[in-house]
Amino acid sequence: MVDEREDVIILEDEEGNEHQFEIIDVFEMDDNRYAVLQAVDNEEEAVILKVITEDGEDILVDIEDDEEFDRAAEYWEASLEAEDFED
């Protein structure tokens, strides 16, 4: 079944299983863009992927560098805390 929402994408895990994710946020840090995805069937599961542009098309890729991933996760968490503080 195909989900008709534009913000839902399907990612394949290492074993070839497909999982639906919803894009819940996109942010910029250190001249790079990142997307935060939440599993459609499990709100506890979220991933952060890097957005790169190839041939004019945005592509989501794994963040290979652990330090870059940690910085991106901390940046996103801090922005959530700032939003909560503003509310």
PDB file of N, CA and C in Angstrom:
ATOM      1  N   MET A   1       0.839  -1.188   0.000  1.00  0.00           N
ATOM      2  CA  MET A   1       0.000   0.000   0.000  1.00  0.00           C
ATOM      3  C   MET A   1       0.879   1.244   0.000  1.00  0.00           C
ATOM      4  N   VAL A   2       0.558   2.168  -0.834  1.00  0.00           N
ATOM      5  CA  VAL A   2       1.325   3.403  -0.936  1.00  0.00           C
ATOM      6  C   VAL A   2       0.625   4.476  -0.123  1.00  0.00           C
ATOM      7  N   ASP A   3       1.379   5.138   0.711  1.00  0.00           N
ATOM      8  CA  ASP A   3       0.835   6.236   1.502  1.00  0.00           C
ATOM      9  C   ASP A   3       0.825   7.473   0.623  1.00  0.00           C
ATOM     10  N   GLU A   4      -0.280   8.177   0.581  1.00  0.00           N
ATOM     11  CA  GLU A   4      -0.399   9.325  -0.316  1.00  0.00           C
ATOM     12  C   GLU A   4       0.121  10.621   0.285  1.00  0.00           C
ATOM     13  N   ARG A   5       0.535  10.592   1.539  1.00  0.00           N
ATOM     14  CA  ARG A   5       1.085  11.811   2.119  1.00  0.00           C
ATOM     15  C   ARG A   5       2.466  12.057   1.523  1.00  0.00           C
ATOM     16  N   GLU A   6       2.727  13.286   1.132  1.00  0.00           N
ATOM     17  CA  GLU A   6       3.994  13.617   0.484  1.00  0.00           C
ATOM     18  C   GLU A   6       5.181  13.534   1.430  1.00  0.00           C
ATOM     19  N   ASP A   7       4.938  13.676   2.726  1.00  0.00           N
ATOM     20  CA  ASP A   7       6.040  13.702   3.672  1.00  0.00           C
ATOM     21  C   ASP A   7       6.402  12.316   4.192  1.00  0.00           C
ATOM     22  N   VAL A   8       5.828  11.257   3.632  1.00  0.00           N
ATOM     23  CA  VAL A   8       6.157   9.887   4.027  1.00  0.00           C
ATOM     24  C   VAL A   8       7.058   9.277   2.962  1.00  0.00           C
ATOM     25  N   ILE A   9       8.165   8.718   3.427  1.00  0.00           N
ATOM     26  CA  ILE A   9       9.093   8.064   2.509  1.00  0.00           C
ATOM     27  C   ILE A   9       9.339   6.648   3.011  1.00  0.00           C
ATOM     28  N   ILE A  10       9.813   5.805   2.138  1.00  0.00           N
ATOM     29  CA  ILE A  10      10.117   4.429   2.503  1.00  0.00           C
ATOM     30  C   ILE A  10      11.628   4.245   2.477  1.00  0.00           C
ATOM     31  N   LEU A  11      12.160   3.739   3.586  1.00  0.00           N
ATOM     32  CA  LEU A  11      13.582   3.433   3.678  1.00  0.00           C
ATOM     33  C   LEU A  11      13.742   1.931   3.818  1.00  0.00           C
ATOM     34  N   GLU A  12      14.811   1.422   3.262  1.00  0.00           N
ATOM     35  CA  GLU A  12      15.095  -0.007   3.337  1.00  0.00           C
ATOM     36  C   GLU A  12      16.235  -0.231   4.318  1.00  0.00           C
ATOM     37  N   ASP A  13      16.046  -1.189   5.252  1.00  0.00           N
ATOM     38  CA  ASP A  13      17.108  -1.473   6.214  1.00  0.00           C
ATOM     39  C   ASP A  13      18.125  -2.437   5.610  1.00  0.00           C
ATOM     40  N   GLU A  14      19.130  -2.797   6.404  1.00  0.00           N
ATOM     41  CA  GLU A  14      20.222  -3.630   5.920  1.00  0.00           C
ATOM     42  C   GLU A  14      19.769  -5.019   5.482  1.00  0.00           C
ATOM     43  N   GLU A  15      18.612  -5.476   5.997  1.00  0.00           N
ATOM     44  CA  GLU A  15      18.104  -6.799   5.648  1.00  0.00           C
ATOM     45  C   GLU A  15      17.097  -6.745   4.501  1.00  0.00           C
ATOM     46  N   GLY A  16      16.893  -5.563   3.917  1.00  0.00           N
ATOM     47  CA  GLY A  16      15.981  -5.421   2.795  1.00  0.00           C
ATOM     48  C   GLY A  16      14.535  -5.168   3.180  1.00  0.00           C
ATOM     49  N   ASN A  17      14.266  -4.987   4.471  1.00  0.00           N
ATOM     50  CA  ASN A  17      12.902  -4.694   4.924  1.00  0.00           C
ATOM     51  C   ASN A  17      12.600  -3.215   4.728  1.00  0.00           C
ATOM     52  N   GLU A  18      11.393  -2.927   4.248  1.00  0.00           N
ATOM     53  CA  GLU A  18      10.990  -1.543   4.025  1.00  0.00           C
ATOM     54  C   GLU A  18      10.250  -0.996   5.246  1.00  0.00           C
ATOM     55  N   HIS A  19      10.542   0.278   5.570  1.00  0.00           N
ATOM     56  CA  HIS A  19       9.908   0.947   6.702  1.00  0.00           C
ATOM     57  C   HIS A  19       9.464   2.335   6.251  1.00  0.00           C
ATOM     58  N   GLN A  20       8.274   2.740   6.681  1.00  0.00           N
ATOM     59  CA  GLN A  20       7.760   4.064   6.330  1.00  0.00           C
ATOM     60  C   GLN A  20       8.182   5.069   7.402  1.00  0.00           C
ATOM     61  N   PHE A  21       8.652   6.226   6.933  1.00  0.00           N
ATOM     62  CA  PHE A  21       9.052   7.307   7.814  1.00  0.00           C
ATOM     63  C   PHE A  21       8.393   8.595   7.359  1.00  0.00           C
ATOM     64  N   GLU A  22       8.089   9.429   8.320  1.00  0.00           N
ATOM     65  CA  GLU A  22       7.540  10.750   8.046  1.00  0.00           C
ATOM     66  C   GLU A  22       8.627  11.783   8.318  1.00  0.00           C
ATOM     67  N   ILE A  23       8.789  12.715   7.401  1.00  0.00           N
ATOM     68  CA  ILE A  23       9.756  13.796   7.614  1.00  0.00           C
ATOM     69  C   ILE A  23       9.122  14.777   8.593  1.00  0.00           C
ATOM     70  N   ILE A  24       9.724  14.904   9.782  1.00  0.00           N
ATOM     71  CA  ILE A  24       9.138  15.786  10.787  1.00  0.00           C
ATOM     72  C   ILE A  24       9.884  17.104  10.914  1.00  0.00           C
ATOM     73  N   ASP A  25      11.100  17.162  10.380  1.00  0.00           N
ATOM     74  CA  ASP A  25      11.847  18.419  10.455  1.00  0.00           C
ATOM     75  C   ASP A  25      13.009  18.370   9.476  1.00  0.00           C
ATOM     76  N   VAL A  26      13.380  19.534   8.978  1.00  0.00           N
ATOM     77  CA  VAL A  26      14.587  19.715   8.167  1.00  0.00           C
ATOM     78  C   VAL A  26      15.283  20.939   8.742  1.00  0.00           C
ATOM     79  N   PHE A  27      16.592  20.814   8.992  1.00  0.00           N
ATOM     80  CA  PHE A  27      17.324  21.937   9.564  1.00  0.00           C
ATOM     81  C   PHE A  27      18.702  22.051   8.927  1.00  0.00           C
ATOM     82  N   GLU A  28      19.293  23.240   9.075  1.00  0.00           N
ATOM     83  CA  GLU A  28      20.630  23.496   8.546  1.00  0.00           C
ATOM     84  C   GLU A  28      21.610  23.645   9.695  1.00  0.00           C
ATOM     85  N   MET A  29      22.793  23.087   9.497  1.00  0.00           N
ATOM     86  CA  MET A  29      23.872  23.197  10.482  1.00  0.00           C
ATOM     87  C   MET A  29      25.196  23.066   9.736  1.00  0.00           C
ATOM     88  N   ASP A  30      26.120  23.946  10.007  1.00  0.00           N
ATOM     89  CA  ASP A  30      27.458  23.888   9.382  1.00  0.00           C
ATOM     90  C   ASP A  30      27.383  23.773   7.862  1.00  0.00           C
ATOM     91  N   ASP A  31      26.537  24.585   7.232  1.00  0.00           N
ATOM     92  CA  ASP A  31      26.382  24.608   5.776  1.00  0.00           C
ATOM     93  C   ASP A  31      25.881  23.284   5.192  1.00  0.00           C
ATOM     94  N   ASN A  32      25.268  22.442   6.016  1.00  0.00           N
ATOM     95  CA  ASN A  32      24.661  21.198   5.550  1.00  0.00           C
ATOM     96  C   ASN A  32      23.205  21.176   5.971  1.00  0.00           C
ATOM     97  N   ARG A  33      22.392  20.385   5.240  1.00  0.00           N
ATOM     98  CA  ARG A  33      20.992  20.215   5.624  1.00  0.00           C
ATOM     99  C   ARG A  33      20.789  18.785   6.120  1.00  0.00           C
ATOM    100  N   TYR A  34      19.906  18.674   7.095  1.00  0.00           N
ATOM    101  CA  TYR A  34      19.603  17.380   7.696  1.00  0.00           C
ATOM    102  C   TYR A  34      18.091  17.224   7.791  1.00  0.00           C
ATOM    103  N   ALA A  35      17.623  15.982   7.676  1.00  0.00           N
ATOM    104  CA  ALA A  35      16.205  15.686   7.821  1.00  0.00           C
ATOM    105  C   ALA A  35      16.024  14.750   8.999  1.00  0.00           C
ATOM    106  N   VAL A  36      15.015  15.050   9.809  1.00  0.00           N
ATOM    107  CA  VAL A  36      14.663  14.192  10.933  1.00  0.00           C
ATOM    108  C   VAL A  36      13.430  13.407  10.513  1.00  0.00           C
ATOM    109  N   LEU A  37      13.528  12.091  10.585  1.00  0.00           N
ATOM    110  CA  LEU A  37      12.453  11.211  10.163  1.00  0.00           C
ATOM    111  C   LEU A  37      11.951  10.407  11.356  1.00  0.00           C
ATOM    112  N   GLN A  38      10.644  10.243  11.428  1.00  0.00           N
ATOM    113  CA  GLN A  38      10.033   9.448  12.500  1.00  0.00           C
ATOM    114  C   GLN A  38       9.297   8.275  11.859  1.00  0.00           C
ATOM    115  N   ALA A  39       9.474   7.092  12.436  1.00  0.00           N
ATOM    116  CA  ALA A  39       8.802   5.909  11.918  1.00  0.00           C
ATOM    117  C   ALA A  39       7.298   6.087  12.035  1.00  0.00           C
ATOM    118  N   VAL A  40       6.573   5.753  10.964  1.00  0.00           N
ATOM    119  CA  VAL A  40       5.120   5.904  10.945  1.00  0.00           C
ATOM    120  C   VAL A  40       4.474   4.962  11.959  1.00  0.00           C
ATOM    121  N   ASP A  41       5.009   3.763  12.080  1.00  0.00           N
ATOM    122  CA  ASP A  41       4.405   2.769  12.958  1.00  0.00           C
ATOM    123  C   ASP A  41       5.016   2.714  14.354  1.00  0.00           C
ATOM    124  N   ASN A  42       5.975   3.600  14.641  1.00  0.00           N
ATOM    125  CA  ASN A  42       6.623   3.591  15.954  1.00  0.00           C
ATOM    126  C   ASN A  42       7.136   4.996  16.253  1.00  0.00           C
ATOM    127  N   GLU A  43       6.357   5.767  16.996  1.00  0.00           N
ATOM    128  CA  GLU A  43       6.730   7.160  17.270  1.00  0.00           C
ATOM    129  C   GLU A  43       7.994   7.286  18.112  1.00  0.00           C
ATOM    130  N   GLU A  44       8.437   6.187  18.704  1.00  0.00           N
ATOM    131  CA  GLU A  44       9.665   6.206  19.503  1.00  0.00           C
ATOM    132  C   GLU A  44      10.912   6.167  18.621  1.00  0.00           C
ATOM    133  N   GLU A  45      10.759   5.708  17.375  1.00  0.00           N
ATOM    134  CA  GLU A  45      11.890   5.539  16.479  1.00  0.00           C
ATOM    135  C   GLU A  45      12.035   6.741  15.558  1.00  0.00           C
ATOM    136  N   ALA A  46      13.217   7.358  15.598  1.00  0.00           N
ATOM    137  CA  ALA A  46      13.504   8.493  14.727  1.00  0.00           C
ATOM    138  C   ALA A  46      14.944   8.375  14.239  1.00  0.00           C
ATOM    139  N   VAL A  47      15.189   8.932  13.063  1.00  0.00           N
ATOM    140  CA  VAL A  47      16.538   8.934  12.500  1.00  0.00           C
ATOM    141  C   VAL A  47      16.831  10.325  11.950  1.00  0.00           C
ATOM    142  N   ILE A  48      18.115  10.642  11.880  1.00  0.00           N
ATOM    143  CA  ILE A  48      18.563  11.886  11.256  1.00  0.00           C
ATOM    144  C   ILE A  48      19.430  11.491  10.070  1.00  0.00           C
ATOM    145  N   LEU A  49      19.093  12.028   8.906  1.00  0.00           N
ATOM    146  CA  LEU A  49      19.852  11.762   7.694  1.00  0.00           C
ATOM    147  C   LEU A  49      20.323  13.084   7.098  1.00  0.00           C
ATOM    148  N   LYS A  50      21.402  13.023   6.381  1.00  0.00           N
ATOM    149  CA  LYS A  50      21.940  14.201   5.708  1.00  0.00           C
ATOM    150  C   LYS A  50      21.249  14.360   4.359  1.00  0.00           C
ATOM    151  N   VAL A  51      20.970  15.595   3.983  1.00  0.00           N
ATOM    152  CA  VAL A  51      20.352  15.887   2.689  1.00  0.00           C
ATOM    153  C   VAL A  51      21.451  16.403   1.765  1.00  0.00           C
ATOM    154  N   ILE A  52      21.667  15.694   0.675  1.00  0.00           N
ATOM    155  CA  ILE A  52      22.622  16.159  -0.328  1.00  0.00           C
ATOM    156  C   ILE A  52      21.857  16.371  -1.631  1.00  0.00           C
ATOM    157  N   THR A  53      22.409  17.182  -2.505  1.00  0.00           N
ATOM    158  CA  THR A  53      21.775  17.446  -3.787  1.00  0.00           C
ATOM    159  C   THR A  53      22.643  16.884  -4.896  1.00  0.00           C
ATOM    160  N   GLU A  54      22.053  15.999  -5.696  1.00  0.00           N
ATOM    161  CA  GLU A  54      22.738  15.429  -6.852  1.00  0.00           C
ATOM    162  C   GLU A  54      21.863  15.650  -8.065  1.00  0.00           C
ATOM    163  N   ASP A  55      22.424  16.242  -9.091  1.00  0.00           N
ATOM    164  CA  ASP A  55      21.691  16.507 -10.335  1.00  0.00           C
ATOM    165  C   ASP A  55      20.386  17.255 -10.064  1.00  0.00           C
ATOM    166  N   GLY A  56      20.431  18.202  -9.115  1.00  0.00           N
ATOM    167  CA  GLY A  56      19.272  19.023  -8.803  1.00  0.00           C
ATOM    168  C   GLY A  56      18.210  18.342  -7.958  1.00  0.00           C
ATOM    169  N   GLU A  57      18.475  17.131  -7.493  1.00  0.00           N
ATOM    170  CA  GLU A  57      17.502  16.386  -6.701  1.00  0.00           C
ATOM    171  C   GLU A  57      18.051  16.150  -5.297  1.00  0.00           C
ATOM    172  N   ASP A  58      17.203  16.379  -4.275  1.00  0.00           N
ATOM    173  CA  ASP A  58      17.600  16.127  -2.895  1.00  0.00           C
ATOM    174  C   ASP A  58      17.572  14.631  -2.607  1.00  0.00           C
ATOM    175  N   ILE A  59      18.646  14.147  -1.987  1.00  0.00           N
ATOM    176  CA  ILE A  59      18.778  12.734  -1.647  1.00  0.00           C
ATOM    177  C   ILE A  59      19.139  12.630  -0.170  1.00  0.00           C
ATOM    178  N   LEU A  60      18.521  11.690   0.532  1.00  0.00           N
ATOM    179  CA  LEU A  60      18.827  11.447   1.933  1.00  0.00           C
ATOM    180  C   LEU A  60      19.892  10.361   2.026  1.00  0.00           C
ATOM    181  N   VAL A  61      20.943  10.640   2.816  1.00  0.00           N
ATOM    182  CA  VAL A  61      22.031   9.674   2.988  1.00  0.00           C
ATOM    183  C   VAL A  61      22.346   9.531   4.467  1.00  0.00           C
ATOM    184  N   ASP A  62      22.892   8.367   4.821  1.00  0.00           N
ATOM    185  CA  ASP A  62      23.332   8.146   6.199  1.00  0.00           C
ATOM    186  C   ASP A  62      24.448   9.119   6.546  1.00  0.00           C
ATOM    187  N   ILE A  63      24.517   9.485   7.802  1.00  0.00           N
ATOM    188  CA  ILE A  63      25.629  10.297   8.302  1.00  0.00           C
ATOM    189  C   ILE A  63      26.702   9.316   8.748  1.00  0.00           C
ATOM    190  N   GLU A  64      27.764   9.220   7.996  1.00  0.00           N
ATOM    191  CA  GLU A  64      28.810   8.228   8.239  1.00  0.00           C
ATOM    192  C   GLU A  64      29.686   8.587   9.445  1.00  0.00           C
ATOM    193  N   ASP A  65      29.918   9.869   9.650  1.00  0.00           N
ATOM    194  CA  ASP A  65      30.812  10.332  10.703  1.00  0.00           C
ATOM    195  C   ASP A  65      30.052  10.426  12.029  1.00  0.00           C
ATOM    196  N   ASP A  66      30.508   9.684  13.038  1.00  0.00           N
ATOM    197  CA  ASP A  66      29.836   9.672  14.341  1.00  0.00           C
ATOM    198  C   ASP A  66      29.793  11.051  14.988  1.00  0.00           C
ATOM    199  N   GLU A  67      30.877  11.810  14.855  1.00  0.00           N
ATOM    200  CA  GLU A  67      30.912  13.153  15.447  1.00  0.00           C
ATOM    201  C   GLU A  67      29.905  14.074  14.766  1.00  0.00           C
ATOM    202  N   GLU A  68      29.803  13.990  13.448  1.00  0.00           N
ATOM    203  CA  GLU A  68      28.828  14.803  12.718  1.00  0.00           C
ATOM    204  C   GLU A  68      27.411  14.423  13.149  1.00  0.00           C
ATOM    205  N   PHE A  69      27.141  13.108  13.279  1.00  0.00           N
ATOM    206  CA  PHE A  69      25.818  12.670  13.708  1.00  0.00           C
ATOM    207  C   PHE A  69      25.504  13.198  15.101  1.00  0.00           C
ATOM    208  N   ASP A  70      26.461  13.084  16.029  1.00  0.00           N
ATOM    209  CA  ASP A  70      26.246  13.565  17.399  1.00  0.00           C
ATOM    210  C   ASP A  70      25.971  15.066  17.417  1.00  0.00           C
ATOM    211  N   ARG A  71      26.722  15.846  16.632  1.00  0.00           N
ATOM    212  CA  ARG A  71      26.500  17.289  16.568  1.00  0.00           C
ATOM    213  C   ARG A  71      25.109  17.602  16.018  1.00  0.00           C
ATOM    214  N   ALA A  72      24.710  16.880  14.969  1.00  0.00           N
ATOM    215  CA  ALA A  72      23.394  17.108  14.362  1.00  0.00           C
ATOM    216  C   ALA A  72      22.284  16.760  15.355  1.00  0.00           C
ATOM    217  N   ALA A  73      22.426  15.652  16.059  1.00  0.00           N
ATOM    218  CA  ALA A  73      21.412  15.244  17.037  1.00  0.00           C
ATOM    219  C   ALA A  73      21.320  16.260  18.174  1.00  0.00           C
ATOM    220  N   GLU A  74      22.468  16.719  18.669  1.00  0.00           N
ATOM    221  CA  GLU A  74      22.477  17.717  19.749  1.00  0.00           C
ATOM    222  C   GLU A  74      21.864  19.031  19.277  1.00  0.00           C
ATOM    223  N   TYR A  75      22.177  19.431  18.057  1.00  0.00           N
ATOM    224  CA  TYR A  75      21.642  20.676  17.495  1.00  0.00           C
ATOM    225  C   TYR A  75      20.120  20.593  17.410  1.00  0.00           C
ATOM    226  N   TRP A  76      19.605  19.468  16.895  1.00  0.00           N
ATOM    227  CA  TRP A  76      18.163  19.313  16.754  1.00  0.00           C
ATOM    228  C   TRP A  76      17.479  19.272  18.120  1.00  0.00           C
ATOM    229  N   GLU A  77      18.052  18.530  19.067  1.00  0.00           N
ATOM    230  CA  GLU A  77      17.472  18.463  20.407  1.00  0.00           C
ATOM    231  C   GLU A  77      17.455  19.838  21.066  1.00  0.00           C
ATOM    232  N   ALA A  78      18.521  20.612  20.881  1.00  0.00           N
ATOM    233  CA  ALA A  78      18.574  21.960  21.448  1.00  0.00           C
ATOM    234  C   ALA A  78      17.511  22.854  20.819  1.00  0.00           C
ATOM    235  N   SER A  79      17.266  22.678  19.510  1.00  0.00           N
ATOM    236  CA  SER A  79      16.234  23.508  18.861  1.00  0.00           C
ATOM    237  C   SER A  79      14.849  23.128  19.371  1.00  0.00           C
ATOM    238  N   LEU A  80      14.630  21.859  19.700  1.00  0.00           N
ATOM    239  CA  LEU A  80      13.346  21.442  20.288  1.00  0.00           C
ATOM    240  C   LEU A  80      13.163  22.045  21.665  1.00  0.00           C
ATOM    241  N   GLU A  81      14.227  22.030  22.454  1.00  0.00           N
ATOM    242  CA  GLU A  81      14.151  22.621  23.792  1.00  0.00           C
ATOM    243  C   GLU A  81      13.881  24.110  23.709  1.00  0.00           C
ATOM    244  N   ALA A  82      14.479  24.781  22.733  1.00  0.00           N
ATOM    245  CA  ALA A  82      14.251  26.223  22.563  1.00  0.00           C
ATOM    246  C   ALA A  82      12.807  26.485  22.171  1.00  0.00           C
ATOM    247  N   GLU A  83      12.221  25.639  21.321  1.00  0.00           N
ATOM    248  CA  GLU A  83      10.822  25.775  20.950  1.00  0.00           C
ATOM    249  C   GLU A  83       9.913  25.579  22.159  1.00  0.00           C
ATOM    250  N   ASP A  84      10.210  24.567  22.976  1.00  0.00           N
ATOM    251  CA  ASP A  84       9.426  24.318  24.179  1.00  0.00           C
ATOM    252  C   ASP A  84       9.505  25.489  25.137  1.00  0.00           C
ATOM    253  N   PHE A  85      10.682  26.105  25.220  1.00  0.00           N
ATOM    254  CA  PHE A  85      10.858  27.240  26.118  1.00  0.00           C
ATOM    255  C   PHE A  85      10.041  28.441  25.649  1.00  0.00           C
ATOM    256  N   GLU A  86       9.981  28.619  24.310  1.00  0.00           N
ATOM    257  CA  GLU A  86       9.240  29.750  23.749  1.00  0.00           C
ATOM    258  C   GLU A  86       7.737  29.589  23.938  1.00  0.00           C
ATOM    259  N   ASP A  87       7.249  28.346  23.984  1.00  0.00           N
ATOM    260  CA  ASP A  87       5.811  28.113  24.134  1.00  0.00           C
ATOM    261  C   ASP A  87       5.424  28.415  25.520  1.00  0.00           C
TER     262      ASP A  87
END
